[in-house]
Amino acid sequence: MNKENTSNKKERMGILNEVLEYGDNIISQVPEFRKFSVACLDHIGEKSLPYIKSAYEAIRYLVPKYISENMDSPEYVNNTLSENILKWYHIFIEETTQKQLEKEFKDNIDELQFLVEEYRNTKDFKEMLEFIGRFKWLAPYNAMLVQMQLPGARLVLNGKTWANYNRRPKRNAKRLITLMNFGPIQCMFEYADTEHIPGTIEIEEEKILENWDKMLLNTSGNPQDDELHNLMYNLGQLGICVDTGFEAVNTYGGYLSHFTNGEVTFHISDSMKGKTNSAFIISINSKANKASQFHTLCHELGHLFCRHLYYDRNKERHLTIQQREFEAETVAWLVCKRRGIHNPSEAYLSTYASNGNIPVCSTDIILKAVTKIESLLTTRIKIKDSPWYDKNKPLQKLVQRIESENKRPRNLFGYQ
């Protein structure tokens, strides 16, 4: 018994000395008790937990005054529970993991600069577009990131969504890093890197894939009415008037141009709106069918959001006609493809790759343009969030005047 007690005592003393020695080396860098505790746990392990407080207090009397003055008070240290110290450490681990994921993400993004040349091969570029078009539940940029990290992926979801199908990521699953709304990044997993959760009903792979196909399929081949309504509303918020009286042969879609002589209606709120001169005009072939007109709108908005034409002319990108048309048509192809809409772009795009390579283009700008158009289809934007409003002093003054007029008090009969 005595031998066992002596052995345990030596072990405890050994750990305490280890904490003291390590703590003495790091105290000048981490004089705060929280950072000191986390550093000890990270370096030595949880076996150091019972000795951290006593080591910190012992070190206080061994270091120069200019270091001890920056250390937390003995009362603070004494009142800190071991549970709190462990909680600090777990938070540190989570933050460290997140930073590592962000680094991996940044490395992937930086790599895009070098992959553009690789995707200039017509076959590779088309495969990338097909992948992004098929993975319509992912944002365009995320779909491309998945394609870069795992070409040929079938179904990619985050852990929470996989749980809805009674599946979870495997222990050594490949993490696919993607962008997250209102946050830096998230991890997603391909079906092959997930496994059935024991104790739950197992759902067959075919049924999971079939379920997703049904959710995402648009069988009409035409744009949905609610999305069209949102788009037409947002065109006013962007300062774009639409010329629907334009007539041409059926094969001609339309065009976008700077145009300040038109009139557009914009909305400040549900009850406040105004009218002013337009910034652009999109002419749509009135002879074309609904799907072709939608495709034309996407193509012309592709020109706008790829900055071939823009509100601030100094920000316009000076490309060849071939480069501009290829980028805009790629934008239109992706938007239509991801919505199951009849898409005439493929044959059109093939005319730009007669030598086996596509024109030099910006994949980054194309995908950002697709994301913006998809947002216009699903959300009604606020006038102050519009690029038309930004730095447009006359429009800003008009909006302020309308807001001010609507805030004036009214008398009993509603008169100002």
Coordinates of C-alpha atoms in Angstrom, one line a residue, residues 38-364:
V38 CA -5.4 26.3 -22.2
A39 CA -1.7 26.3 -23.2
C40 CA -0.9 23.8 -20.4
L41 CA -3.9 21.5 -21.3
D42 CA -2.9 21.7 -25.0
H43 CA 0.7 20.8 -24.4
I44 CA 0.6 18.4 -21.5
G45 CA -3.0 17.0 -21.7
E46 CA -5.9 16.8 -19.3
K47 CA -3.7 15.1 -16.6
S48 CA -2.4 18.6 -15.9
L49 CA -5.8 20.0 -15.0
P50 CA -5.6 19.4 -11.1
Y51 CA -2.2 21.2 -11.0
I52 CA -2.8 24.3 -13.2
K53 CA -4.1 26.6 -10.5
S54 CA -1.3 25.8 -8.0
A55 CA 1.4 26.0 -10.7
Y56 CA 0.1 29.4 -11.8
E57 CA 0.1 30.8 -8.2
A58 CA 3.6 29.4 -7.6
I59 CA 4.9 31.0 -10.8
R60 CA 3.5 34.4 -9.7
Y61 CA 6.2 34.6 -7.1
L62 CA 9.0 33.4 -9.4
V63 CA 8.7 35.9 -12.3
P64 CA 9.7 39.6 -12.6
K65 CA 7.2 42.2 -11.4
Y66 CA 6.4 43.4 -14.9
I67 CA 5.0 39.9 -15.7
S68 CA 3.2 39.3 -12.4
E69 CA 1.4 42.6 -12.7
N70 CA -0.2 41.2 -15.9
M71 CA -1.3 38.0 -14.2
D72 CA -4.9 37.5 -13.0
S73 CA -5.6 38.0 -9.3
P74 CA -5.4 35.1 -6.8
E75 CA -9.1 35.5 -6.0
Y76 CA -10.0 35.1 -9.7
V77 CA -7.8 32.0 -10.0
N78 CA -9.2 30.5 -6.8
N79 CA -12.8 31.0 -7.8
T80 CA -12.3 29.5 -11.3
L81 CA -13.8 25.9 -11.4
S82 CA -12.1 23.0 -13.1
E83 CA -15.2 22.7 -15.3
N84 CA -14.7 26.2 -16.6
I85 CA -11.0 25.5 -17.4
L86 CA -12.1 22.5 -19.4
K87 CA -14.8 24.5 -21.2
W88 CA -12.1 27.1 -22.1
Y89 CA -10.0 24.3 -23.6
H90 CA -12.9 22.8 -25.6
I91 CA -13.7 26.2 -27.0
F92 CA -10.0 26.6 -28.0
I93 CA -10.0 23.2 -29.8
E94 CA -13.2 24.2 -31.7
E95 CA -11.7 27.6 -32.7
T96 CA -8.4 26.0 -33.7
T97 CA -10.2 23.4 -35.9
Q98 CA -12.2 26.2 -37.5
K99 CA -9.1 28.1 -38.3
Q100 CA -7.5 25.1 -39.9
L101 CA -10.6 24.6 -42.0
E102 CA -10.5 28.2 -43.0
K103 CA -6.9 27.8 -44.0
E104 CA -7.8 24.8 -46.1
F105 CA -10.6 26.8 -47.7
K106 CA -8.3 29.7 -48.5
D107 CA -5.8 27.3 -50.0
N108 CA -8.6 25.9 -52.2
I109 CA -9.7 29.3 -53.3
D110 CA -6.1 30.4 -54.1
E111 CA -5.8 27.3 -56.2
L112 CA -8.6 28.5 -58.4
Q113 CA -6.1 31.0 -59.9
F114 CA -4.2 28.1 -61.4
L115 CA -7.2 25.9 -62.3
V116 CA -8.7 28.4 -64.7
E117 CA -6.2 27.4 -67.4
E118 CA -6.9 23.8 -66.8
Y119 CA -10.6 24.3 -67.3
R120 CA -10.1 26.1 -70.6
N121 CA -10.2 22.7 -72.2
T122 CA -13.7 22.5 -73.7
K123 CA -14.4 19.0 -72.3
D124 CA -13.2 19.9 -68.7
F125 CA -15.1 23.2 -68.7
K126 CA -18.3 21.5 -69.9
E127 CA -18.0 18.8 -67.2
M128 CA -17.5 21.5 -64.6
L129 CA -20.7 23.4 -65.8
E130 CA -22.7 20.1 -65.9
F131 CA -21.6 19.4 -62.3
I132 CA -22.6 22.9 -61.1
G133 CA -25.9 22.6 -63.0
R134 CA -26.7 19.2 -61.5
F135 CA -25.9 20.2 -57.9
K136 CA -28.6 22.9 -57.9
W137 CA -29.2 22.7 -54.2
L138 CA -25.7 24.0 -53.7
A139 CA -24.7 27.6 -54.4
P140 CA -22.8 27.8 -57.7
Y141 CA -19.5 28.6 -56.0
N142 CA -19.9 25.8 -53.6
A143 CA -20.7 23.3 -56.4
M144 CA -17.5 24.3 -58.1
L145 CA -15.5 23.8 -54.8
V146 CA -17.0 20.4 -54.5
Q147 CA -16.1 19.6 -58.1
M148 CA -12.5 20.7 -57.4
Q149 CA -12.2 18.6 -54.3
L150 CA -14.1 15.5 -55.4
P151 CA -14.8 15.2 -59.2
G152 CA -17.7 12.9 -59.9
A153 CA -19.5 13.3 -56.5
R154 CA -23.1 12.1 -56.6
L155 CA -24.9 13.6 -53.6
V156 CA -23.2 16.0 -51.2
L157 CA -24.9 17.2 -48.0
N158 CA -23.9 18.5 -44.6
G159 CA -24.0 16.3 -41.5
K160 CA -27.3 17.7 -40.3
T161 CA -29.0 17.0 -43.6
W162 CA -27.5 13.5 -43.7
A163 CA -29.0 12.8 -40.3
N164 CA -32.5 13.3 -41.8
Y165 CA -31.7 10.2 -43.9
N166 CA -30.4 8.3 -40.8
R167 CA -26.8 8.6 -42.0
R168 CA -23.7 10.2 -40.5
P169 CA -20.2 11.0 -41.7
K170 CA -17.7 8.1 -41.3
R171 CA -14.9 8.5 -38.8
N172 CA -12.3 9.2 -41.6
A173 CA -14.7 10.8 -44.0
K174 CA -13.3 13.3 -46.6
R175 CA -14.4 16.8 -45.6
L176 CA -15.6 18.9 -48.6
I177 CA -15.1 22.5 -47.6
T178 CA -17.7 25.0 -48.8
L179 CA -18.9 28.5 -48.1
M180 CA -21.6 29.0 -45.5
N181 CA -24.3 31.6 -45.2
F182 CA -23.6 34.2 -42.5
G183 CA -20.3 32.4 -41.6
P184 CA -17.0 31.5 -43.1
I185 CA -17.1 27.8 -44.1
Q186 CA -18.9 24.5 -43.5
C187 CA -18.0 20.8 -44.2
M188 CA -20.1 18.6 -46.4
F189 CA -19.8 14.9 -47.2
E190 CA -20.4 12.7 -50.2
Y191 CA -22.8 9.8 -49.9
A192 CA -19.9 7.3 -50.0
D193 CA -18.3 9.0 -47.0
T194 CA -21.4 8.5 -44.8
E195 CA -22.8 5.4 -43.0
H196 CA -26.1 4.2 -41.6
I197 CA -26.7 5.4 -38.0
P198 CA -27.2 2.3 -35.9
G199 CA -30.6 1.9 -34.3
T200 CA -32.4 3.8 -37.1
I201 CA -34.3 2.6 -40.2
E202 CA -31.8 2.3 -43.1
I203 CA -32.8 4.1 -46.2
E204 CA -31.6 2.7 -49.5
E205 CA -29.2 4.9 -51.6
E206 CA -31.6 4.8 -54.6
K207 CA -34.4 6.2 -52.5
I208 CA -32.3 9.0 -51.1
L209 CA -31.1 10.0 -54.6
E210 CA -34.7 9.7 -56.0
N211 CA -36.0 11.8 -53.2
W212 CA -33.6 14.6 -54.0
D213 CA -34.2 14.4 -57.7
K214 CA -38.0 14.8 -57.1
M215 CA -37.4 17.8 -54.8
L216 CA -35.3 19.6 -57.3
L217 CA -36.9 18.7 -60.6
N218 CA -38.7 21.3 -62.6
T219 CA -40.5 19.4 -65.3
S220 CA -42.3 22.2 -67.1
G221 CA -39.2 23.5 -68.9
N222 CA -40.4 27.0 -68.1
P223 CA -39.6 29.5 -65.4
Q224 CA -41.8 29.5 -62.3
D225 CA -44.3 32.4 -62.0
D226 CA -43.3 33.4 -58.5
E227 CA -39.6 33.6 -59.6
L228 CA -40.6 35.7 -62.7
H229 CA -42.6 38.1 -60.5
N230 CA -39.6 38.5 -58.2
L231 CA -37.3 39.1 -61.1
M232 CA -39.5 41.8 -62.7
Y233 CA -39.8 43.5 -59.3
N234 CA -36.1 43.5 -58.9
L235 CA -35.4 44.9 -62.3
G236 CA -37.0 48.1 -61.1
Q237 CA -34.8 48.0 -58.0
L238 CA -31.8 47.7 -60.3
G239 CA -32.9 50.7 -62.5
I240 CA -33.6 48.5 -65.5
C241 CA -36.5 49.1 -67.7
V242 CA -37.7 46.3 -70.0
D243 CA -38.7 46.9 -73.6
T244 CA -41.2 44.1 -74.3
G245 CA -42.3 45.7 -77.6
F246 CA -39.0 44.7 -79.3
E247 CA -39.6 42.4 -82.3
A248 CA -37.1 40.4 -84.2
V249 CA -36.8 37.0 -85.8
N250 CA -37.4 34.1 -83.3
T251 CA -33.7 33.3 -83.1
Y252 CA -32.8 36.8 -81.8
G253 CA -33.1 37.2 -78.0
G254 CA -32.5 40.8 -77.1
Y255 CA -29.8 43.2 -75.7
L256 CA -28.8 45.3 -72.8
S257 CA -27.5 48.9 -73.0
H258 CA -27.1 52.0 -70.9
F259 CA -30.3 54.0 -71.1
T260 CA -31.3 57.0 -69.0
N261 CA -34.4 58.0 -70.9
G262 CA -36.7 55.3 -69.7
E263 CA -38.8 55.4 -66.5
V264 CA -38.7 52.7 -63.8
T265 CA -40.7 52.2 -60.6
F266 CA -38.7 51.2 -57.5
H267 CA -39.9 50.2 -54.1
I268 CA -38.6 51.6 -50.8
S269 CA -41.1 49.5 -48.8
D270 CA -44.4 47.8 -49.4
S271 CA -46.2 51.1 -49.0
M272 CA -43.6 53.4 -50.5
K273 CA -42.4 53.6 -54.1
G274 CA -41.1 56.1 -56.5
K275 CA -40.4 56.7 -60.2
T276 CA -37.2 58.0 -61.8
N277 CA -35.1 57.7 -65.0
S278 CA -33.6 54.3 -65.7
A279 CA -30.0 53.3 -65.8
F280 CA -30.3 50.4 -68.3
I281 CA -32.7 49.0 -70.8
I282 CA -33.2 45.3 -71.7
S283 CA -35.0 44.6 -74.9
I284 CA -36.7 41.3 -75.1
N285 CA -37.9 39.7 -78.3
S286 CA -41.7 39.7 -78.0
K287 CA -42.0 36.8 -80.6
A288 CA -39.9 34.5 -78.4
N289 CA -41.5 32.0 -76.1
K290 CA -41.5 32.3 -72.3
A291 CA -38.4 30.1 -71.7
S292 CA -36.4 31.9 -74.4
Q293 CA -37.4 35.3 -72.9
F294 CA -36.3 34.2 -69.5
H295 CA -33.0 32.9 -71.0
T296 CA -32.5 36.3 -72.6
L297 CA -33.0 38.1 -69.4
C298 CA -30.4 35.9 -67.7
H299 CA -28.0 36.5 -70.5
E300 CA -28.3 40.3 -70.4
L301 CA -28.1 40.3 -66.6
G302 CA -25.0 38.2 -67.1
H303 CA -23.5 41.1 -69.0
L304 CA -24.4 43.4 -66.2
F305 CA -23.1 41.3 -63.3
C306 CA -20.0 40.3 -65.2
R307 CA -19.4 44.0 -65.5
H308 CA -19.3 44.2 -69.3
L309 CA -21.6 47.1 -68.7
Y310 CA -22.0 48.6 -65.3
Y311 CA -23.4 51.5 -63.3
D312 CA -19.9 52.9 -62.7
R313 CA -18.3 52.8 -66.1
N314 CA -14.9 52.9 -64.5
K315 CA -15.6 49.4 -63.1
E316 CA -16.5 47.9 -66.5
R317 CA -14.2 45.1 -67.7
H318 CA -12.7 45.7 -71.1
L319 CA -13.0 42.3 -72.8
T320 CA -13.3 41.2 -76.4
I321 CA -16.8 40.7 -77.8
Q322 CA -16.1 36.9 -77.8
Q323 CA -15.1 36.9 -74.2
R324 CA -18.1 39.0 -73.1
E325 CA -20.6 36.8 -75.0
F326 CA -19.1 33.6 -73.7
E327 CA -19.3 34.8 -70.0
A328 CA -22.8 36.1 -70.3
E329 CA -24.0 32.9 -72.1
T330 CA -22.3 30.7 -69.6
V331 CA -24.2 32.6 -66.8
A332 CA -27.5 32.1 -68.7
W333 CA -26.8 28.4 -69.3
L334 CA -26.1 27.7 -65.6
V335 CA -29.2 29.6 -64.3
C336 CA -31.4 27.8 -66.7
K337 CA -29.8 24.4 -66.2
R338 CA -30.1 24.6 -62.4
R339 CA -33.9 25.3 -62.9
G340 CA -34.6 22.7 -65.5
I341 CA -35.6 25.4 -68.0
H342 CA -35.3 24.8 -71.8
N343 CA -31.8 25.9 -72.6
P344 CA -30.6 26.9 -76.0
S345 CA -27.1 27.8 -74.8
E346 CA -25.2 24.6 -75.3
A347 CA -25.0 24.8 -79.1
Y348 CA -24.4 28.5 -78.9
L349 CA -21.4 28.0 -76.4
S350 CA -19.9 25.3 -78.7
T351 CA -19.3 28.0 -81.4
Y352 CA -16.8 29.6 -79.1
A353 CA -14.6 26.6 -78.8
S354 CA -13.8 25.6 -82.3
N355 CA -10.1 25.1 -81.5
G356 CA -10.8 23.0 -78.4
N357 CA -10.3 25.8 -75.9
I358 CA -12.9 28.2 -74.5
P359 CA -12.1 32.0 -74.5
V360 CA -10.1 33.3 -71.5
C361 CA -12.8 34.1 -68.9
S362 CA -13.3 34.6 -65.2
T363 CA -14.9 31.5 -63.6
D364 CA -15.1 33.5 -60.3

